[in-house]
Amino acid sequence: QVQLVQSGAEVKKPGASVKVSCRTSGYTFTGHYIHWVRQAPGQGLEWMGWIKPNSGDTKYAQNFQDRITMTRDTSISTAYMELSSLRSDDTAVYYCARVNDQGLPDYWGQGTLVTVSS
Amino acid sequence: VLTQSPGTLSLSPGESATLSCRASQSVTTNFLAWFQQKPGQAPRLLIYGASSRATGVPRRFSGSGSGTDFTLTISRLEPEDFAVYYCLRYGSSPSFGQGTRLEIK
């Protein structure tokens, strides 16, 4: 069965970077884009960007253009999202999601809580 | 931009719920989905293509609409249906609505 398993919770200081991993299984990793979505405490869902695992091509939401990097390691079917220059308002749960060929998120990771605090 | 209304909906089990999602521009190819989210959980896909139910979703959930106006209807609310619901325009540059909280009256 399709599974996306994310790395554990992180606590970071303002100005630091965080790298969240999303290990996939149960399907062909290179056959589906991976999207990243975040949710601040008590807030809604915010799309951050996607990576095409086959080529490494990426597209980022404008809000994150300057400080986000998405990568992948096809040998271990894992996608990564790194966010730099962290601020307190980056405190959120970060989700990875597999999308189908129409861009519909059909499987989600369990989420990774990133807390930014001095 | 997707605008959901109402922000909060207070209903009793057994009643029907109507949630709205309005797009600032036409959603071509009806790439509009609805998700349910409960506290501490990832979003769960309910409806895609504006009106197709995802696998395992009960028949009391139905989606309708096209263009800029979309609706999620939940008939005969069950206790487990009280949650937050999001619409999503999916594709290469996805956009979420801000959510509707469905709470027990």
PDB file of C-alpha atoms in Angstrom:
ATOM      1  CA  GLN A   1       0.000   0.000   0.000  1.00  0.00           C
ATOM      2  CA  VAL A   2       1.056   3.570  -0.642  1.00  0.00           C
ATOM      3  CA  GLN A   3       2.764   5.169   2.349  1.00  0.00           C
ATOM      4  CA  LEU A   4       4.471   8.484   2.970  1.00  0.00           C
ATOM      5  CA  VAL A   5       6.399   8.614   6.228  1.00  0.00           C
ATOM      6  CA  GLN A   6       7.847  11.910   7.364  1.00  0.00           C
ATOM      7  CA  SER A   7      10.699  12.689   9.698  1.00  0.00           C
ATOM      8  CA  GLY A   8      10.115  13.651  13.303  1.00  0.00           C
ATOM      9  CA  ALA A   9       9.360  16.923  15.001  1.00  0.00           C
ATOM     10  CA  GLU A  10      11.982  19.654  15.013  1.00  0.00           C
ATOM     11  CA  VAL A  11      12.698  22.654  17.205  1.00  0.00           C
ATOM     12  CA  LYS A  12      14.731  25.413  15.589  1.00  0.00           C
ATOM     13  CA  LYS A  13      15.912  28.873  16.501  1.00  0.00           C
ATOM     14  CA  PRO A  14      15.010  31.911  14.386  1.00  0.00           C
ATOM     15  CA  GLY A  15      17.335  32.257  11.433  1.00  0.00           C
ATOM     16  CA  ALA A  16      18.133  28.545  11.281  1.00  0.00           C
ATOM     17  CA  SER A  17      17.135  26.045   8.579  1.00  0.00           C
ATOM     18  CA  VAL A  18      15.095  22.870   8.760  1.00  0.00           C
ATOM     19  CA  LYS A  19      15.049  19.892   6.405  1.00  0.00           C
ATOM     20  CA  VAL A  20      12.028  17.577   6.477  1.00  0.00           C
ATOM     21  CA  SER A  21      12.082  14.210   4.761  1.00  0.00           C
ATOM     22  CA  CYS A  22       9.242  12.239   3.205  1.00  0.00           C
ATOM     23  CA  ARG A  23      10.022   8.557   2.648  1.00  0.00           C
ATOM     24  CA  THR A  24       7.662   6.872   0.225  1.00  0.00           C
ATOM     25  CA  SER A  25       6.787   3.261  -0.470  1.00  0.00           C
ATOM     26  CA  GLY A  26       4.176   1.164  -2.233  1.00  0.00           C
ATOM     27  CA  TYR A  27       4.386   2.865  -5.616  1.00  0.00           C
ATOM     28  CA  THR A  28       6.894   4.034  -8.224  1.00  0.00           C
ATOM     29  CA  PHE A  29       8.476   7.109  -6.652  1.00  0.00           C
ATOM     30  CA  THR A  30       9.461   8.675  -9.973  1.00  0.00           C
ATOM     31  CA  GLY A  31       5.936   8.365 -11.326  1.00  0.00           C
ATOM     32  CA  HIS A  32       4.249  10.960  -9.139  1.00  0.00           C
ATOM     33  CA  TYR A  33       4.964  14.543  -8.153  1.00  0.00           C
ATOM     34  CA  ILE A  34       5.353  15.298  -4.438  1.00  0.00           C
ATOM     35  CA  HIS A  35       3.772  18.447  -3.059  1.00  0.00           C
ATOM     36  CA  TRP A  36       4.453  20.139   0.266  1.00  0.00           C
ATOM     37  CA  VAL A  37       1.740  21.850   2.293  1.00  0.00           C
ATOM     38  CA  ARG A  38       1.971  23.488   5.702  1.00  0.00           C
ATOM     39  CA  GLN A  39      -0.505  24.381   8.428  1.00  0.00           C
ATOM     40  CA  ALA A  40       0.218  26.885  11.167  1.00  0.00           C
ATOM     41  CA  PRO A  41      -1.434  26.246  14.537  1.00  0.00           C
ATOM     42  CA  GLY A  42      -5.181  26.798  14.261  1.00  0.00           C
ATOM     43  CA  GLN A  43      -4.840  27.970  10.670  1.00  0.00           C
ATOM     44  CA  GLY A  44      -5.653  26.639   7.221  1.00  0.00           C
ATOM     45  CA  LEU A  45      -3.639  24.728   4.645  1.00  0.00           C
ATOM     46  CA  GLU A  46      -0.975  26.523   2.613  1.00  0.00           C
ATOM     47  CA  TRP A  47       0.575  25.074  -0.541  1.00  0.00           C
ATOM     48  CA  MET A  48       4.363  25.479  -0.635  1.00  0.00           C
ATOM     49  CA  GLY A  49       5.476  23.851  -3.870  1.00  0.00           C
ATOM     50  CA  TRP A  50       6.184  20.608  -5.660  1.00  0.00           C
ATOM     51  CA  ILE A  51       9.003  18.469  -6.944  1.00  0.00           C
ATOM     52  CA  LYS A  52       8.935  16.109  -9.887  1.00  0.00           C
ATOM     53  CA  PRO A  53      10.972  13.157  -8.626  1.00  0.00           C
ATOM     54  CA  ASN A  54      11.828  11.893 -12.085  1.00  0.00           C
ATOM     55  CA  SER A  55      13.720  15.024 -13.125  1.00  0.00           C
ATOM     56  CA  GLY A  56      14.127  17.033  -9.936  1.00  0.00           C
ATOM     57  CA  ASP A  57      12.185  19.927 -11.447  1.00  0.00           C
ATOM     58  CA  THR A  58      10.556  22.141  -8.847  1.00  0.00           C
ATOM     59  CA  LYS A  59       7.948  24.852  -8.570  1.00  0.00           C
ATOM     60  CA  TYR A  60       7.622  26.960  -5.451  1.00  0.00           C
ATOM     61  CA  ALA A  61       4.829  29.179  -4.181  1.00  0.00           C
ATOM     62  CA  GLN A  62       5.727  32.836  -4.366  1.00  0.00           C
ATOM     63  CA  ASN A  63       5.623  33.200  -0.571  1.00  0.00           C
ATOM     64  CA  PHE A  64       8.584  30.827  -0.224  1.00  0.00           C
ATOM     65  CA  GLN A  65      10.579  31.448  -3.407  1.00  0.00           C
ATOM     66  CA  ASP A  66      13.650  32.876  -1.709  1.00  0.00           C
ATOM     67  CA  ARG A  67      14.148  30.383   1.085  1.00  0.00           C
ATOM     68  CA  ILE A  68      12.768  26.979   0.112  1.00  0.00           C
ATOM     69  CA  THR A  69      14.536  24.096  -1.575  1.00  0.00           C
ATOM     70  CA  MET A  70      12.944  20.781  -2.538  1.00  0.00           C
ATOM     71  CA  THR A  71      15.127  17.840  -3.453  1.00  0.00           C
ATOM     72  CA  ARG A  72      14.819  14.105  -3.779  1.00  0.00           C
ATOM     73  CA  ASP A  73      16.867  10.928  -3.581  1.00  0.00           C
ATOM     74  CA  THR A  74      15.434   8.422  -6.015  1.00  0.00           C
ATOM     75  CA  SER A  75      17.639   5.617  -4.663  1.00  0.00           C
ATOM     76  CA  ILE A  76      15.665   5.655  -1.419  1.00  0.00           C
ATOM     77  CA  SER A  77      12.342   7.017  -2.757  1.00  0.00           C
ATOM     78  CA  THR A  78      12.542  10.035  -0.485  1.00  0.00           C
ATOM     79  CA  ALA A  79      11.686  13.689  -0.984  1.00  0.00           C
ATOM     80  CA  TYR A  80      13.018  16.557   1.086  1.00  0.00           C
ATOM     81  CA  MET A  81      11.872  20.088   1.854  1.00  0.00           C
ATOM     82  CA  GLU A  82      14.337  22.551   3.318  1.00  0.00           C
ATOM     83  CA  LEU A  83      13.220  25.935   4.602  1.00  0.00           C
ATOM     84  CA  SER A  84      15.824  28.501   5.591  1.00  0.00           C
ATOM     85  CA  SER A  85      15.864  31.787   7.515  1.00  0.00           C
ATOM     86  CA  LEU A  86      13.196  30.458   9.831  1.00  0.00           C
ATOM     87  CA  ARG A  87      10.893  32.860  11.668  1.00  0.00           C
ATOM     88  CA  SER A  88       8.433  32.286  14.471  1.00  0.00           C
ATOM     89  CA  ASP A  89       5.562  32.334  11.978  1.00  0.00           C
ATOM     90  CA  ASP A  90       7.095  29.309  10.231  1.00  0.00           C
ATOM     91  CA  THR A  91       5.955  27.260  13.209  1.00  0.00           C
ATOM     92  CA  ALA A  92       3.611  24.780  11.585  1.00  0.00           C
ATOM     93  CA  VAL A  93       2.916  21.197  10.672  1.00  0.00           C
ATOM     94  CA  TYR A  94       4.508  20.417   7.312  1.00  0.00           C
ATOM     95  CA  TYR A  95       2.936  17.747   5.111  1.00  0.00           C
ATOM     96  CA  CYS A  96       4.144  15.996   2.015  1.00  0.00           C
ATOM     97  CA  ALA A  97       1.554  14.607  -0.371  1.00  0.00           C
ATOM     98  CA  ARG A  98       1.700  12.441  -3.445  1.00  0.00           C
ATOM     99  CA  VAL A  99      -0.378  13.698  -6.352  1.00  0.00           C
ATOM    100  CA  ASN A 100      -1.891  11.822  -9.254  1.00  0.00           C
ATOM    101  CA  ASP A 101      -1.452  12.760 -12.896  1.00  0.00           C
ATOM    102  CA  GLN A 102      -4.031  15.542 -12.554  1.00  0.00           C
ATOM    103  CA  GLY A 103      -2.231  17.087  -9.614  1.00  0.00           C
ATOM    104  CA  LEU A 104      -4.724  15.803  -7.043  1.00  0.00           C
ATOM    105  CA  PRO A 105      -3.165  14.972  -3.652  1.00  0.00           C
ATOM    106  CA  ASP A 106      -4.291  11.419  -3.009  1.00  0.00           C
ATOM    107  CA  TYR A 107      -1.910  10.252  -0.264  1.00  0.00           C
ATOM    108  CA  TRP A 108      -0.475  12.324   2.564  1.00  0.00           C
ATOM    109  CA  GLY A 109       2.323  11.974   5.048  1.00  0.00           C
ATOM    110  CA  GLN A 110       1.515  12.125   8.732  1.00  0.00           C
ATOM    111  CA  GLY A 111       2.908  15.629   9.088  1.00  0.00           C
ATOM    112  CA  THR A 112       6.013  17.029  10.783  1.00  0.00           C
ATOM    113  CA  LEU A 113       5.745  19.706  13.446  1.00  0.00           C
ATOM    114  CA  VAL A 114       8.416  22.370  13.131  1.00  0.00           C
ATOM    115  CA  THR A 115       8.611  24.779  16.044  1.00  0.00           C
ATOM    116  CA  VAL A 116      10.630  27.972  15.671  1.00  0.00           C
ATOM    117  CA  SER A 117      11.441  29.519  19.013  1.00  0.00           C
ATOM    118  CA  SER A 118      14.307  31.315  20.637  1.00  0.00           C
TER     119      SER A 118
ATOM    120  CA  VAL B   1      -8.305  32.642  -4.699  1.00  0.00           C
ATOM    121  CA  LEU B   2     -10.867  30.300  -3.188  1.00  0.00           C
ATOM    122  CA  THR B   3     -13.340  31.712  -0.665  1.00  0.00           C
ATOM    123  CA  GLN B   4     -15.265  29.310   1.538  1.00  0.00           C
ATOM    124  CA  SER B   5     -18.467  30.097   3.376  1.00  0.00           C
ATOM    125  CA  PRO B   6     -19.616  30.043   6.007  1.00  0.00           C
ATOM    126  CA  GLY B   7     -16.557  30.190   8.226  1.00  0.00           C
ATOM    127  CA  THR B   8     -18.330  28.131  10.868  1.00  0.00           C
ATOM    128  CA  LEU B   9     -21.475  26.054  10.541  1.00  0.00           C
ATOM    129  CA  SER B  10     -23.315  24.854  13.648  1.00  0.00           C
ATOM    130  CA  LEU B  11     -25.659  21.929  13.065  1.00  0.00           C
ATOM    131  CA  SER B  12     -27.030  18.887  14.834  1.00  0.00           C
ATOM    132  CA  PRO B  13     -26.512  15.240  13.900  1.00  0.00           C
ATOM    133  CA  GLY B  14     -29.119  14.173  11.374  1.00  0.00           C
ATOM    134  CA  GLU B  15     -29.298  17.579   9.728  1.00  0.00           C
ATOM    135  CA  SER B  16     -27.829  18.405   6.324  1.00  0.00           C
ATOM    136  CA  ALA B  17     -24.850  20.674   5.733  1.00  0.00           C
ATOM    137  CA  THR B  18     -24.164  22.849   2.704  1.00  0.00           C
ATOM    138  CA  LEU B  19     -20.646  24.249   2.339  1.00  0.00           C
ATOM    139  CA  SER B  20     -19.711  26.714  -0.364  1.00  0.00           C
ATOM    140  CA  CYS B  21     -16.458  27.356  -2.229  1.00  0.00           C
ATOM    141  CA  ARG B  22     -16.237  30.271  -4.628  1.00  0.00           C
ATOM    142  CA  ALA B  23     -13.300  30.825  -6.967  1.00  0.00           C
ATOM    143  CA  SER B  24     -12.099  34.223  -8.120  1.00  0.00           C
ATOM    144  CA  GLN B  25     -11.516  32.760 -11.579  1.00  0.00           C
ATOM    145  CA  SER B  26     -13.163  29.864 -13.338  1.00  0.00           C
ATOM    146  CA  VAL B  27     -11.769  26.476 -12.334  1.00  0.00           C
ATOM    147  CA  THR B  28     -11.142  24.934 -15.712  1.00  0.00           C
ATOM    148  CA  THR B  29     -11.520  21.180 -16.122  1.00  0.00           C
ATOM    149  CA  ASN B  30     -13.327  21.145 -12.737  1.00  0.00           C
ATOM    150  CA  PHE B  31     -10.108  20.428 -10.854  1.00  0.00           C
ATOM    151  CA  LEU B  32     -11.820  21.133  -7.558  1.00  0.00           C
ATOM    152  CA  ALA B  33     -11.550  18.852  -4.543  1.00  0.00           C
ATOM    153  CA  TRP B  34     -12.883  18.755  -1.002  1.00  0.00           C
ATOM    154  CA  PHE B  35     -10.962  17.540   2.031  1.00  0.00           C
ATOM    155  CA  GLN B  36     -11.977  16.801   5.589  1.00  0.00           C
ATOM    156  CA  GLN B  37      -9.545  17.398   8.428  1.00  0.00           C
ATOM    157  CA  LYS B  38      -9.842  16.364  12.051  1.00  0.00           C
ATOM    158  CA  PRO B  39      -7.538  17.584  14.836  1.00  0.00           C
ATOM    159  CA  GLY B  40      -4.083  16.074  14.688  1.00  0.00           C
ATOM    160  CA  GLN B  41      -4.744  14.342  11.364  1.00  0.00           C
ATOM    161  CA  ALA B  42      -3.725  14.917   7.780  1.00  0.00           C
ATOM    162  CA  PRO B  43      -6.443  16.037   5.381  1.00  0.00           C
ATOM    163  CA  ARG B  44      -8.612  13.286   3.952  1.00  0.00           C
ATOM    164  CA  LEU B  45      -9.763  13.433   0.333  1.00  0.00           C
ATOM    165  CA  LEU B  46     -13.544  13.348  -0.009  1.00  0.00           C
ATOM    166  CA  ILE B  47     -14.433  14.698  -3.441  1.00  0.00           C
ATOM    167  CA  TYR B  48     -12.419  15.300  -6.620  1.00  0.00           C
ATOM    168  CA  GLY B  49     -13.340  16.590 -10.041  1.00  0.00           C
ATOM    169  CA  ALA B  50     -15.990  18.677  -8.241  1.00  0.00           C
ATOM    170  CA  SER B  51     -18.392  15.754  -7.872  1.00  0.00           C
ATOM    171  CA  SER B  52     -16.625  12.376  -7.762  1.00  0.00           C
ATOM    172  CA  ARG B  53     -16.420  10.662  -4.392  1.00  0.00           C
ATOM    173  CA  ALA B  54     -13.065   9.272  -3.384  1.00  0.00           C
ATOM    174  CA  THR B  55     -12.726   5.609  -2.503  1.00  0.00           C
ATOM    175  CA  GLY B  56     -14.445   4.707   0.738  1.00  0.00           C
ATOM    176  CA  VAL B  57     -16.256   8.020   1.177  1.00  0.00           C
ATOM    177  CA  PRO B  58     -19.863   7.556   2.333  1.00  0.00           C
ATOM    178  CA  ARG B  59     -22.672   8.417  -0.074  1.00  0.00           C
ATOM    179  CA  ARG B  60     -23.940  11.155   2.236  1.00  0.00           C
ATOM    180  CA  PHE B  61     -21.061  13.297   0.945  1.00  0.00           C
ATOM    181  CA  SER B  62     -21.722  14.862  -2.436  1.00  0.00           C
ATOM    182  CA  GLY B  63     -20.093  17.599  -4.463  1.00  0.00           C
ATOM    183  CA  SER B  64     -21.524  19.806  -7.157  1.00  0.00           C
ATOM    184  CA  GLY B  65     -20.807  22.942  -9.129  1.00  0.00           C
ATOM    185  CA  SER B  66     -18.691  24.207 -11.960  1.00  0.00           C
ATOM    186  CA  GLY B  67     -16.924  27.333 -13.106  1.00  0.00           C
ATOM    187  CA  THR B  68     -16.567  29.500 -10.018  1.00  0.00           C
ATOM    188  CA  ASP B  69     -19.175  28.087  -7.626  1.00  0.00           C
ATOM    189  CA  PHE B  70     -18.876  24.739  -5.902  1.00  0.00           C
ATOM    190  CA  THR B  71     -20.772  23.056  -3.090  1.00  0.00           C
ATOM    191  CA  LEU B  72     -20.144  20.201  -0.702  1.00  0.00           C
ATOM    192  CA  THR B  73     -23.318  18.730   0.727  1.00  0.00           C
ATOM    193  CA  ILE B  74     -23.370  16.353   3.658  1.00  0.00           C
ATOM    194  CA  SER B  75     -26.766  14.791   4.189  1.00  0.00           C
ATOM    195  CA  ARG B  76     -27.835  13.296   7.541  1.00  0.00           C
ATOM    196  CA  LEU B  77     -24.811  14.392   9.537  1.00  0.00           C
ATOM    197  CA  GLU B  78     -23.113  11.737  11.621  1.00  0.00           C
ATOM    198  CA  PRO B  79     -21.119  12.607  14.768  1.00  0.00           C
ATOM    199  CA  GLU B  80     -17.849  11.801  12.973  1.00  0.00           C
ATOM    200  CA  ASP B  81     -18.585  14.398  10.264  1.00  0.00           C
ATOM    201  CA  PHE B  82     -17.920  17.345  12.565  1.00  0.00           C
ATOM    202  CA  ALA B  83     -14.544  18.606  11.378  1.00  0.00           C
ATOM    203  CA  VAL B  84     -12.966  21.280   9.210  1.00  0.00           C
ATOM    204  CA  TYR B  85     -13.523  21.135   5.455  1.00  0.00           C
ATOM    205  CA  TYR B  86     -11.273  22.626   2.793  1.00  0.00           C
ATOM    206  CA  CYS B  87     -11.754  23.058  -0.912  1.00  0.00           C
ATOM    207  CA  LEU B  88      -8.728  22.849  -3.163  1.00  0.00           C
ATOM    208  CA  ARG B  89      -8.151  23.929  -6.736  1.00  0.00           C
ATOM    209  CA  TYR B  90      -5.579  21.385  -7.803  1.00  0.00           C
ATOM    210  CA  GLY B  91      -3.168  21.208 -10.688  1.00  0.00           C
ATOM    211  CA  SER B  92       0.231  22.770 -11.206  1.00  0.00           C
ATOM    212  CA  SER B  93      -0.374  25.732  -8.845  1.00  0.00           C
ATOM    213  CA  PRO B  94      -2.812  24.555  -6.186  1.00  0.00           C
ATOM    214  CA  SER B  95      -4.793  26.848  -3.947  1.00  0.00           C
ATOM    215  CA  PHE B  96      -6.748  26.021  -0.811  1.00  0.00           C
ATOM    216  CA  GLY B  97      -9.805  27.741   0.556  1.00  0.00           C
ATOM    217  CA  GLN B  98      -9.537  29.000   4.119  1.00  0.00           C
ATOM    218  CA  GLY B  99     -11.785  26.251   5.485  1.00  0.00           C
ATOM    219  CA  THR B 100     -15.240  25.820   7.003  1.00  0.00           C
ATOM    220  CA  ARG B 101     -15.539  24.523  10.539  1.00  0.00           C
ATOM    221  CA  LEU B 102     -18.539  22.236  10.992  1.00  0.00           C
ATOM    222  CA  GLU B 103     -19.386  22.097  14.681  1.00  0.00           C
ATOM    223  CA  ILE B 104     -22.027  20.373  16.749  1.00  0.00           C
ATOM    224  CA  LYS B 105     -24.883  22.653  17.745  1.00  0.00           C
TER     225      LYS B 105
END
